[in-house]
Short mmCIF file of C-alpha atoms in Angstrom, two decimals:
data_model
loop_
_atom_site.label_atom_id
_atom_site.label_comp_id
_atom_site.label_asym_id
_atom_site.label_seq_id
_atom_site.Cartn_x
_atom_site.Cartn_y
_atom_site.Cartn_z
CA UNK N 20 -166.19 192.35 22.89
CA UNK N 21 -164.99 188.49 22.77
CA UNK N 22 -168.19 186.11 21.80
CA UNK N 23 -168.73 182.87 21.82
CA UNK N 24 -169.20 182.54 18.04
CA UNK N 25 -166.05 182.58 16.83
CA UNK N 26 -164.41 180.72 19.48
CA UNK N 27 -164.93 177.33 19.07
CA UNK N 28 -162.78 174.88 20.88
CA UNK N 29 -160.50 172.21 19.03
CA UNK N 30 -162.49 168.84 19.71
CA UNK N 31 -161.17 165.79 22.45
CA UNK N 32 -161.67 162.81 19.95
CA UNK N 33 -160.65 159.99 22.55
CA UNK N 34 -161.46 160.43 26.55
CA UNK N 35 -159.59 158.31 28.91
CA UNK N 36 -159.53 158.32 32.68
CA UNK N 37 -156.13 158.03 33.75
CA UNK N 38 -156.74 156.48 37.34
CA UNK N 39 -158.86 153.80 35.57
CA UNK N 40 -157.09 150.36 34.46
CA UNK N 41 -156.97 150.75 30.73
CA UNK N 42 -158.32 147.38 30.11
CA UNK N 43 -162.08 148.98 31.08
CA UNK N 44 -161.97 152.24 28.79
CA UNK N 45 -162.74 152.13 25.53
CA UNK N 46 -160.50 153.70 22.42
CA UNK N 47 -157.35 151.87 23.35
CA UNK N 48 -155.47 149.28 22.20
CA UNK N 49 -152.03 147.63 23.23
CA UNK N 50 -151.43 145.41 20.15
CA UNK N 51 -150.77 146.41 16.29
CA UNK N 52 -152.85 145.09 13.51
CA UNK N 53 -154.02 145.98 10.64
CA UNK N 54 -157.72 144.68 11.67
CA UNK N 55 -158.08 146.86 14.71
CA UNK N 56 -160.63 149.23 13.23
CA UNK N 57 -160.31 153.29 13.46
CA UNK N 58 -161.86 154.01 16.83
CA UNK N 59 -162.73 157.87 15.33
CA UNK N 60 -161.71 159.78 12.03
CA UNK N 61 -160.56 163.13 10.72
CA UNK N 62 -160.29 165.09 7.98
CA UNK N 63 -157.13 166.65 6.77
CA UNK N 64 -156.50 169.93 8.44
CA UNK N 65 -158.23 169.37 11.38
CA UNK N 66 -157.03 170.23 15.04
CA UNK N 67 -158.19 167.84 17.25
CA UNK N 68 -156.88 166.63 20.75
CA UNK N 69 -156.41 162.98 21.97
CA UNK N 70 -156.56 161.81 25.68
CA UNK N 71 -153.90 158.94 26.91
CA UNK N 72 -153.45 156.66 29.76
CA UNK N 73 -149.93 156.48 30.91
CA UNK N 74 -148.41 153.74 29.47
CA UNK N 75 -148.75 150.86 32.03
CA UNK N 76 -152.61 151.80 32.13
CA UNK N 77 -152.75 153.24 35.55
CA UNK N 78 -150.26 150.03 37.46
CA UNK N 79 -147.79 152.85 38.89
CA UNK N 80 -148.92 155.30 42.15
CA UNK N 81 -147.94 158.13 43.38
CA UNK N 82 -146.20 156.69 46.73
CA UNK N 83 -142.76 155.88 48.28
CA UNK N 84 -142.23 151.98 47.68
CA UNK N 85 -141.48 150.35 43.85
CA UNK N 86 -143.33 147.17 44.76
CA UNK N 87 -145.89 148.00 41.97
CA UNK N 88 -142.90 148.54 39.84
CA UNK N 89 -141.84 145.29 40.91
CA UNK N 90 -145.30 143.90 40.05
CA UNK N 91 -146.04 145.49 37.29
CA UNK N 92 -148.20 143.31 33.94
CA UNK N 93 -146.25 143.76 31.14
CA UNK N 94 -148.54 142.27 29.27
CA UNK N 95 -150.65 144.86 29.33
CA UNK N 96 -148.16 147.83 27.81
CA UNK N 97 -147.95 149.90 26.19
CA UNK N 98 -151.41 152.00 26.11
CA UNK N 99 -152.43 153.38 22.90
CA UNK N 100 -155.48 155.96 22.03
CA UNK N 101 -156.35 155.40 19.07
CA UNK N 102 -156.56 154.72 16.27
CA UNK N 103 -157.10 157.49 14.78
CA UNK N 104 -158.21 157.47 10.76
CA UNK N 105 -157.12 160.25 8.39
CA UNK N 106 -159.79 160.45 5.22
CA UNK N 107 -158.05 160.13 2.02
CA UNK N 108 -154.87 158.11 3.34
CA UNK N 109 -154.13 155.29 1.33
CA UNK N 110 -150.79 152.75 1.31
CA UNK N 111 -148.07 154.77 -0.08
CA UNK N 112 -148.93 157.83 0.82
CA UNK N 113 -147.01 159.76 3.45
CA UNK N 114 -149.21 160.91 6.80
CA UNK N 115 -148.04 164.46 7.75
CA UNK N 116 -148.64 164.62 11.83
CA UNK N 117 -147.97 168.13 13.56
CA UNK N 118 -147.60 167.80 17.62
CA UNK N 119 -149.22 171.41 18.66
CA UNK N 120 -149.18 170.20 22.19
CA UNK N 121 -148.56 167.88 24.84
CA UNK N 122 -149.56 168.22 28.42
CA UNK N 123 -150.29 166.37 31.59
CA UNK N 124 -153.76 166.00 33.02
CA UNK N 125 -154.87 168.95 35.16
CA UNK N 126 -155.66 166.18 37.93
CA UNK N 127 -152.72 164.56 37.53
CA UNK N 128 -150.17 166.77 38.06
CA UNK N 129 -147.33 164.13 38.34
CA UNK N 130 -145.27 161.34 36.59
CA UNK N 131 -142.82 158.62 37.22
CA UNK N 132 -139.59 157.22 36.59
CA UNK N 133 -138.44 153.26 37.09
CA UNK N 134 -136.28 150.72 37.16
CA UNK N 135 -137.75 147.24 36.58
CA UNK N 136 -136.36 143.92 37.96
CA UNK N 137 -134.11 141.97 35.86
CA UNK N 138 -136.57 139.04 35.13
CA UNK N 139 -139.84 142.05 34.91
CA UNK N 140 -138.87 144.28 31.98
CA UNK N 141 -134.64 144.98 32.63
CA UNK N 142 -133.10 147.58 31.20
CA UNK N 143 -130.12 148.78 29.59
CA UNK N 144 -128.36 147.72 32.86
CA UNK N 145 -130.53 145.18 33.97
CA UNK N 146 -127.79 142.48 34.07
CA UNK N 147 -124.92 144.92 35.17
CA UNK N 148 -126.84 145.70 38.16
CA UNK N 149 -128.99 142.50 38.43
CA UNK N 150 -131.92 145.10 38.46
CA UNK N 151 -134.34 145.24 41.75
CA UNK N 152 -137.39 147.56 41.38
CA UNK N 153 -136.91 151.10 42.43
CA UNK N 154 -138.92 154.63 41.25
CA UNK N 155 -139.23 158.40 41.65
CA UNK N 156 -141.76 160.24 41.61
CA UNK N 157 -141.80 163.47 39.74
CA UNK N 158 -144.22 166.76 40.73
CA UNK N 159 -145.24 168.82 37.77
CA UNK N 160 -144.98 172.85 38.21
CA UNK N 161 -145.77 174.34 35.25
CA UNK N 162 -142.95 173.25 33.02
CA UNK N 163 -140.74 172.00 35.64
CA UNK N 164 -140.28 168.53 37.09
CA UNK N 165 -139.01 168.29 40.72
CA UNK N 166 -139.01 164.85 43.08
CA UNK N 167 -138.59 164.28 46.43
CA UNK N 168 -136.91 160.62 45.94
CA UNK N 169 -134.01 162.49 44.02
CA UNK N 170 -133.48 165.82 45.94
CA UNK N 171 -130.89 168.75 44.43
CA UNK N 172 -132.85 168.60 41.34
CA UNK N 173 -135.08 170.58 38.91
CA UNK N 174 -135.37 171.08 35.16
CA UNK N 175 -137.85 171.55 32.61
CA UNK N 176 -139.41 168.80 30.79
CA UNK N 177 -139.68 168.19 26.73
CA UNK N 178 -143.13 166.89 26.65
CA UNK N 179 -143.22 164.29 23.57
CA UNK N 180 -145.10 160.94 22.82
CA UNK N 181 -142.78 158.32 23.77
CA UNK N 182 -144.78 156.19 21.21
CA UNK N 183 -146.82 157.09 17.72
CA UNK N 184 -147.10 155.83 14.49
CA UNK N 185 -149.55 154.13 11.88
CA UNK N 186 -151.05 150.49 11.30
CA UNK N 187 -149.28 147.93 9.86
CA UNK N 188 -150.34 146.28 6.78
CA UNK N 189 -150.81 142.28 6.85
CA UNK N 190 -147.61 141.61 5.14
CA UNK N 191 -145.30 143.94 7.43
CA UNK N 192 -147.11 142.91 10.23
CA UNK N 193 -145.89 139.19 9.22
CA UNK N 194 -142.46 140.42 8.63
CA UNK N 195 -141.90 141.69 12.17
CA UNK N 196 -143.16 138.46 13.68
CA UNK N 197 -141.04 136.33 11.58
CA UNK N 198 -137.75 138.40 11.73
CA UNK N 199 -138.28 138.78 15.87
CA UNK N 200 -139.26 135.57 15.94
CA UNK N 201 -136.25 134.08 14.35
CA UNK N 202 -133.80 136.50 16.79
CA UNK N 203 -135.65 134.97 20.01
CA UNK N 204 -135.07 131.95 18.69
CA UNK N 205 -131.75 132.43 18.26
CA UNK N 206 -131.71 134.02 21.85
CA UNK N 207 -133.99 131.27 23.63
CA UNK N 208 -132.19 131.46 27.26
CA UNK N 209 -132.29 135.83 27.44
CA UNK N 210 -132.90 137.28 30.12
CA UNK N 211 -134.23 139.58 30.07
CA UNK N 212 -135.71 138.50 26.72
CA UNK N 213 -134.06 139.81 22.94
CA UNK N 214 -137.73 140.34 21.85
CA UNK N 215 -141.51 139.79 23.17
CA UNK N 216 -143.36 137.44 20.98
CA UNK N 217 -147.20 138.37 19.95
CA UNK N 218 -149.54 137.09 23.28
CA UNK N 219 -152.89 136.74 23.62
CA UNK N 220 -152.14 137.16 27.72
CA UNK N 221 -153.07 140.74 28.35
CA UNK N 222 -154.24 142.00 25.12
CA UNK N 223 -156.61 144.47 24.49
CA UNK N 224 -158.56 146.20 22.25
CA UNK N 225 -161.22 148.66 23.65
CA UNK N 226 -163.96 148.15 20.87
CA UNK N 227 -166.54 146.04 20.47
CA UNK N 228 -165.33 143.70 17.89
CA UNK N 229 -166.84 140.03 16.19
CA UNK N 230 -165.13 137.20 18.68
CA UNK N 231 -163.36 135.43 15.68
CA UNK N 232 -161.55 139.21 14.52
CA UNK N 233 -160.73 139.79 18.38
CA UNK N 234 -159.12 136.39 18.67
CA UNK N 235 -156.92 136.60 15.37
CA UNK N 236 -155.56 140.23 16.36
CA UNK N 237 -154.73 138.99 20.20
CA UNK N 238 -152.90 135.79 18.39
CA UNK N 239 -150.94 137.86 15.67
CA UNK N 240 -151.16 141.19 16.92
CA UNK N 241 -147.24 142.57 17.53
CA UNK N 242 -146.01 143.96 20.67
CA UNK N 243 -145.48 147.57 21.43
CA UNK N 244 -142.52 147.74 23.07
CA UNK N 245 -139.86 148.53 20.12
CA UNK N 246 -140.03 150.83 17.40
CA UNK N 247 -140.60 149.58 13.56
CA UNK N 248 -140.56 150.94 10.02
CA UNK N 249 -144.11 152.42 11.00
CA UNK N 250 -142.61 154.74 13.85
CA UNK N 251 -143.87 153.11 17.62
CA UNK N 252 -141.98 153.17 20.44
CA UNK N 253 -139.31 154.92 19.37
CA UNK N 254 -138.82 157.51 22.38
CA UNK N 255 -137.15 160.57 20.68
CA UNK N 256 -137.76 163.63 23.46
CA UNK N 257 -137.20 165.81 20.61
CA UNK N 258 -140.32 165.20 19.14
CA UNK N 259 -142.08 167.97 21.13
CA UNK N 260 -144.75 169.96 20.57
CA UNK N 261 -144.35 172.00 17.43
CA UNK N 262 -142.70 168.88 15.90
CA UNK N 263 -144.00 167.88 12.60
CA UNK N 264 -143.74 163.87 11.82
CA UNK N 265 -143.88 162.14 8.38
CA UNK N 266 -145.07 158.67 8.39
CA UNK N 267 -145.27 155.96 5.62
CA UNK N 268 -148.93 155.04 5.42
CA UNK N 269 -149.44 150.89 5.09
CA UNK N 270 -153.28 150.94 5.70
CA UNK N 271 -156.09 152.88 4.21
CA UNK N 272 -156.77 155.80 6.65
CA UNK N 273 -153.26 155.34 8.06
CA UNK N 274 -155.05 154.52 11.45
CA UNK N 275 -152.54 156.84 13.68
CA UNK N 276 -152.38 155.65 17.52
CA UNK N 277 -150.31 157.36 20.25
CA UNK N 278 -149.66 157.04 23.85
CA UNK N 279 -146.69 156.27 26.50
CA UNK N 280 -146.70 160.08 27.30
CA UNK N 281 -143.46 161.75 28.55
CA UNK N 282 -142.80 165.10 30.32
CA UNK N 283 -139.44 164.45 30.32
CA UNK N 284 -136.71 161.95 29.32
CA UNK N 285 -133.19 161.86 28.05
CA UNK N 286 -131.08 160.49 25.34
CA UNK N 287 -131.60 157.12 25.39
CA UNK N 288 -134.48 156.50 28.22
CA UNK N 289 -132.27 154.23 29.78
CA UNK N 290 -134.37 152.30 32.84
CA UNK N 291 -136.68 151.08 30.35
CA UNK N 292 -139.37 153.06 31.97
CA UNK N 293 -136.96 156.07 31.66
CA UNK N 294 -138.72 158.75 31.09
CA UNK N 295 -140.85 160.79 33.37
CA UNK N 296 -143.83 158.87 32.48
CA UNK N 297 -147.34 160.65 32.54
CA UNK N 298 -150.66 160.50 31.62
CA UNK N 299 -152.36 163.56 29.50
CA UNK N 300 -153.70 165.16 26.51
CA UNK N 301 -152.24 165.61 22.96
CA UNK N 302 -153.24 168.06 19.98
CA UNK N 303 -152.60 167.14 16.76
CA UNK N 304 -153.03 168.57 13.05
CA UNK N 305 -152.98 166.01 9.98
CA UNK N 306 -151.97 166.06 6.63
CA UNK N 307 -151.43 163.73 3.19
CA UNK N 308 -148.93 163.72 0.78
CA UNK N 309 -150.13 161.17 -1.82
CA UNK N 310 -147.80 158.85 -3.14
CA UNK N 311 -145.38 160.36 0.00
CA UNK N 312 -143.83 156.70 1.02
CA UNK N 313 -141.97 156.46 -3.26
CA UNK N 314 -141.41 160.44 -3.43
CA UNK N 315 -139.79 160.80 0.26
CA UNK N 316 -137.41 156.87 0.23
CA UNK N 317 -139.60 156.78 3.52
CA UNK N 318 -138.51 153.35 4.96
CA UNK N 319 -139.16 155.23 8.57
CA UNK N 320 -140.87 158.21 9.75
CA UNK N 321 -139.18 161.76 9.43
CA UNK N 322 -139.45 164.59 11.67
CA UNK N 323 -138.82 168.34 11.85
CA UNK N 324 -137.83 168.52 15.77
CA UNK N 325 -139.43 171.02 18.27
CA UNK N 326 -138.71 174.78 18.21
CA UNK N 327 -139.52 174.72 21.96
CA UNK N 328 -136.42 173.38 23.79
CA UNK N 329 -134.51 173.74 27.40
CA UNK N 330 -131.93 176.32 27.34
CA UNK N 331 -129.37 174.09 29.14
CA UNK N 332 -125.90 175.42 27.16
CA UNK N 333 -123.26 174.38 30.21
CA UNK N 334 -123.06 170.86 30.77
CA UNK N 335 -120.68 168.30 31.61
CA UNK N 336 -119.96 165.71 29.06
CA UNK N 337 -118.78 161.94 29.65
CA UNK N 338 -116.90 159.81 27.08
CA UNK N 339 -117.40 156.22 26.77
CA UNK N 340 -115.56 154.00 23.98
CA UNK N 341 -116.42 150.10 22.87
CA UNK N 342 -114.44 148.88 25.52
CA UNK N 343 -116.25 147.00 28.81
CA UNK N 344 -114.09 148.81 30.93
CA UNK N 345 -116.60 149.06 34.17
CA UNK N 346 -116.85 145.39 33.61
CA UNK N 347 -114.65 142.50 32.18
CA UNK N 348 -112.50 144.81 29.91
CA UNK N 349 -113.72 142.82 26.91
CA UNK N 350 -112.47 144.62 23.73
CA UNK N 351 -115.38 145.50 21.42
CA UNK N 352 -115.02 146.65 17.60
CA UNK N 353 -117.13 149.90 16.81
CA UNK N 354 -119.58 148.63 19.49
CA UNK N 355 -121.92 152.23 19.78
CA UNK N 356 -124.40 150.18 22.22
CA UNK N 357 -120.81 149.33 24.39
CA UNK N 358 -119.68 152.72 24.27
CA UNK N 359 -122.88 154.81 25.55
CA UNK N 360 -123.12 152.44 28.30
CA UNK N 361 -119.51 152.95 29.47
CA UNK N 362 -120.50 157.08 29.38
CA UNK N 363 -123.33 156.09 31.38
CA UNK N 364 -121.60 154.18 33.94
CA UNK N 365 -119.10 157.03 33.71
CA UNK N 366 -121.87 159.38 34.70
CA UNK N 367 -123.49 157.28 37.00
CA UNK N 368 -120.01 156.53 39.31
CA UNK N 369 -119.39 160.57 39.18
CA UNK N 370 -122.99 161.07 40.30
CA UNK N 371 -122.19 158.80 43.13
CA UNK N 372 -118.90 160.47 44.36
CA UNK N 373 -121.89 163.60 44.60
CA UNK N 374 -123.89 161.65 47.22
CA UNK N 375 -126.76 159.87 44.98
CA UNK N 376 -127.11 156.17 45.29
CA UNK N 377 -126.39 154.38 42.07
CA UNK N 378 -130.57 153.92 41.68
CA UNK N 379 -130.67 157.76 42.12
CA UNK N 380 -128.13 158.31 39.47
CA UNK N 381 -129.60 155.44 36.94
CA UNK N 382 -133.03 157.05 36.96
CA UNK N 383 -132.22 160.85 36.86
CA UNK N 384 -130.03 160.14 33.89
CA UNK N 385 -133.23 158.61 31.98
CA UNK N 386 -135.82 161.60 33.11
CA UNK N 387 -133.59 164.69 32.70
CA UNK N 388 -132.78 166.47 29.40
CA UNK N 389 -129.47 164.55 29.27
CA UNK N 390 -128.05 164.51 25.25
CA UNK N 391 -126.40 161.69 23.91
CA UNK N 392 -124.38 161.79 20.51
CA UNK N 393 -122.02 159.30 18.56
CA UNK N 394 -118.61 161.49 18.43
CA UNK N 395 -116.83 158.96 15.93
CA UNK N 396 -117.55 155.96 14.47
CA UNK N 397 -114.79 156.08 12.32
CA UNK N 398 -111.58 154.92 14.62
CA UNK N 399 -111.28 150.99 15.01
CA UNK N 400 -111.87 149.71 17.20
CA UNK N 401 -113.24 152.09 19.79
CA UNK N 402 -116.68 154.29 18.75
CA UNK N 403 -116.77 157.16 21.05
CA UNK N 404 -120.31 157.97 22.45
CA UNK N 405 -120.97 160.92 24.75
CA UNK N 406 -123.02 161.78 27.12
CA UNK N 407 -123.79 165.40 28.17
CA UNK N 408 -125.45 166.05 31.88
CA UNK N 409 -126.76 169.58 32.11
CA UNK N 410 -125.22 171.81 35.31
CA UNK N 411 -128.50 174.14 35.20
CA UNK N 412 -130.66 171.35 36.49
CA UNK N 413 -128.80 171.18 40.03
CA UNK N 414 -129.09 173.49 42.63
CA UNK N 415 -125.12 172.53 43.74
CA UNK N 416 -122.25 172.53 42.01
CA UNK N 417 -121.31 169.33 40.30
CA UNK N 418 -118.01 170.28 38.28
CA UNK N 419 -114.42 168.94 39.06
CA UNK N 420 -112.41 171.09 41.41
CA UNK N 421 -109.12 170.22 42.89
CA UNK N 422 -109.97 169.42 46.41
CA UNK N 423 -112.33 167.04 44.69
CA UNK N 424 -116.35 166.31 44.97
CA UNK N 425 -118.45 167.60 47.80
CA UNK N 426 -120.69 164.79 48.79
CA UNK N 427 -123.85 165.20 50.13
CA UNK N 428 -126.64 163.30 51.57
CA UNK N 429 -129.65 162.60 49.09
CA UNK N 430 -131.55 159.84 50.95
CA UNK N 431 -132.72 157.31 48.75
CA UNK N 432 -135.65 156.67 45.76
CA UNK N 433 -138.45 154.93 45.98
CA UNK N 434 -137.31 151.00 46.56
CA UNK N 435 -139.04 147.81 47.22
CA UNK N 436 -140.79 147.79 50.86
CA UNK N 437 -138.72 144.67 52.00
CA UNK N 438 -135.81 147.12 51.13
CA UNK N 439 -133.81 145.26 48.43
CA UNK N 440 -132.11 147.01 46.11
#
């Protein structure tokens, strides 16, 4: 018969409460430094499991108006549990991270998807659409994602960590604040901005920590919104569980900190807050591979991607090339950024003939499984990027026919309560 003796379960390291602001738990931090101390530590080989916030720290509800999207402090992002020490990690090594699993909080059985206003956070089309606030609410069953502010659809989520990777050391923690600092310089006037500056406003670190050390790492301590040489908010769905990671190790103990959980997202999260965003609970094995960083070329992490993955084989794929067609036909030379967007628009104004408002469209395309790939980049002057929408994740048919699109009626998503859009 089963006992209890041999059954021992794999250990929660960090506990959060995801309906509690993060900025009163403790084992989080939204900053990188190399001063923030390890908040727990692990040997090699150990299974252990890690609690996270979603990534706004509990700003976004579960209801039918964006105005906390509108509001939201984005100060305070992104969330991070951690760190998380490794014994035995040293600079130069490489930190081996295997993703077991990834899964929502039994009480929260739901996540969200946004668009933020042009001057709050933007977007890849934040100044194409001069961006008002607008959301949708995703409902979790099992491995599938359903919402009722974008009817017709259902598909199953890639659960991944939108954001991981280790502490900076001192002197590449300088080097991102210098080289941002000189491109928002450069950039004064953007809007929305080319790159956030380090800010005391909104910083946190949930330890208790000497008031001189807390002041220095709120003053110097580099945002988490982009992804560096260390691995951060990099947003790769593929990095599911089963995924194994290889990061360059700049600190002793590597101090690894995760968080900005997804249940689902697509090539390119484009909203900004694209993905389905969620709080919930990672597992996590560790490894070391000394001298890794000189052995590997590691200038960025490396990952083996997820043997789990959506069996979505018919799709419908949208070309875009570096040219602004969908805006003032400016000519662009091997412009990849120009040419996904112009596959996105592509998407989004086919979506619309179906009977989805153009906030509909923008979101769905940044929670579901959509794949994006560079097709050449090669042929001057026009890179061609696709963009490849699933058909298994409508209950309707979406494809061409000759009598042209049926178009329904899909209501609206969530939008600001004054109703702007």
């Amino acid at each position: 018969m089963a006992t209890k003796a041999n059954s021992v379960a794999h250990p929660t390291l960090i506990e959060v409460d995801p309906f509690v602001p993060a900025d009163q738990q403790k084992g989080i931090h939204n900053r990188w430094h190399p001063d923030i101390p390890a908040f727990v530590t692990v040997k090699p080989g150990e299974v252990f499991k890690i609690q996270c916030v979603d990534w706004t720290g509990a700003q976004i509800g579960n209801n039918d108006f964006a105005d906390d999207m509108r509001d939201v402090d984005l100060t305070k992002i992104h969330n991070l549990s951690g760190p998380v020490a490794v014994e035995g990690a040293e600079p130069g090594d490489c930190l081996v991270v295997d993703i077991l699993d990834v899964t929502p909080f039994e009480k929260m059985p739901w996540g969200y998807t946004g668009i933020f206003e042009l001057t709050n956070g933007g977007g890849l089309f934040a100044r194409e659409f001069n961006s008002k606030a607008a959301k949708a609410i995703w409902d979790f069953e099992g491995v599938y994602a359903t919402s009722r502010h974008i009817p017709g659809v259902r598909f199953a989520g890639v659960s991944h960590p939108g954001l991981i990777g280790t502490a900076p050391s001192a002197e590449l923690l300088a080097t991102w604040n210098k080289r941002e600092g000189d491109l928002i310089a450069a950039h004064a006037n953007a809007v929305p901005p080319v790159a956030l500056p380090p800010l005391a406003q909104g910083a946190y670190i949930g330890q208790e920590l000497p008031d001189d050390v807390r002041a220095k790492i709120y003053a110097e301590g580099a945002r988490t919104v982009p992804g560096r040489e260390h691995g951060g908010n990099c947003d790769i769905k593929n990095l599911s569980k089963g995924s194994r990671c290889y990061f360059p190790v700049f600190v002793k103990g590597a101090n690894l900190s995760v968080g900005d959980l997804h249940f689902s997202q697509g090539d390119g999260e484009i909203s900004f807050c694209g993905a389905i965003e969620m709080a919930g609970i990672i597992t996590f094995k560790t490894s070391i591979i000394k001298n890794g960083v000189e052995k590997f070329a590691l200038k960025q992490p490396l990952f083996l991607p997820s043997p789990v993955d959506p069996l979505y084989s018919a799709k419908l794929i949208f070309e875009g090339i570096s040219v602004d067609y969908h805006g003032d036909g400016k000519q662009y030379n091997m412009d990849a950024t120009v040419a996904y967007k112009q596959a996105a628009l592509n998407a989004i104004a086919y979506l619309m003939k179906l009977g989805y408002t153009r906030e509909q469209a923008y979101l769905l395309l940044s929670a579901a499984p959509v794949e994006s790939h560079v097709g050449a980049i090669v042929d001057s002057p026009n890179a061609c990027v696709t963009l490849a929408l699933p058909l298994g994740i409508f209950d309707h048919d979406i494809l061409p026919k000759e009598e042209g699109l049926t178009k329904k009626e899909f209501g609206q998503c969530a939008i600001r309560s004054d109703g702007v859009v």
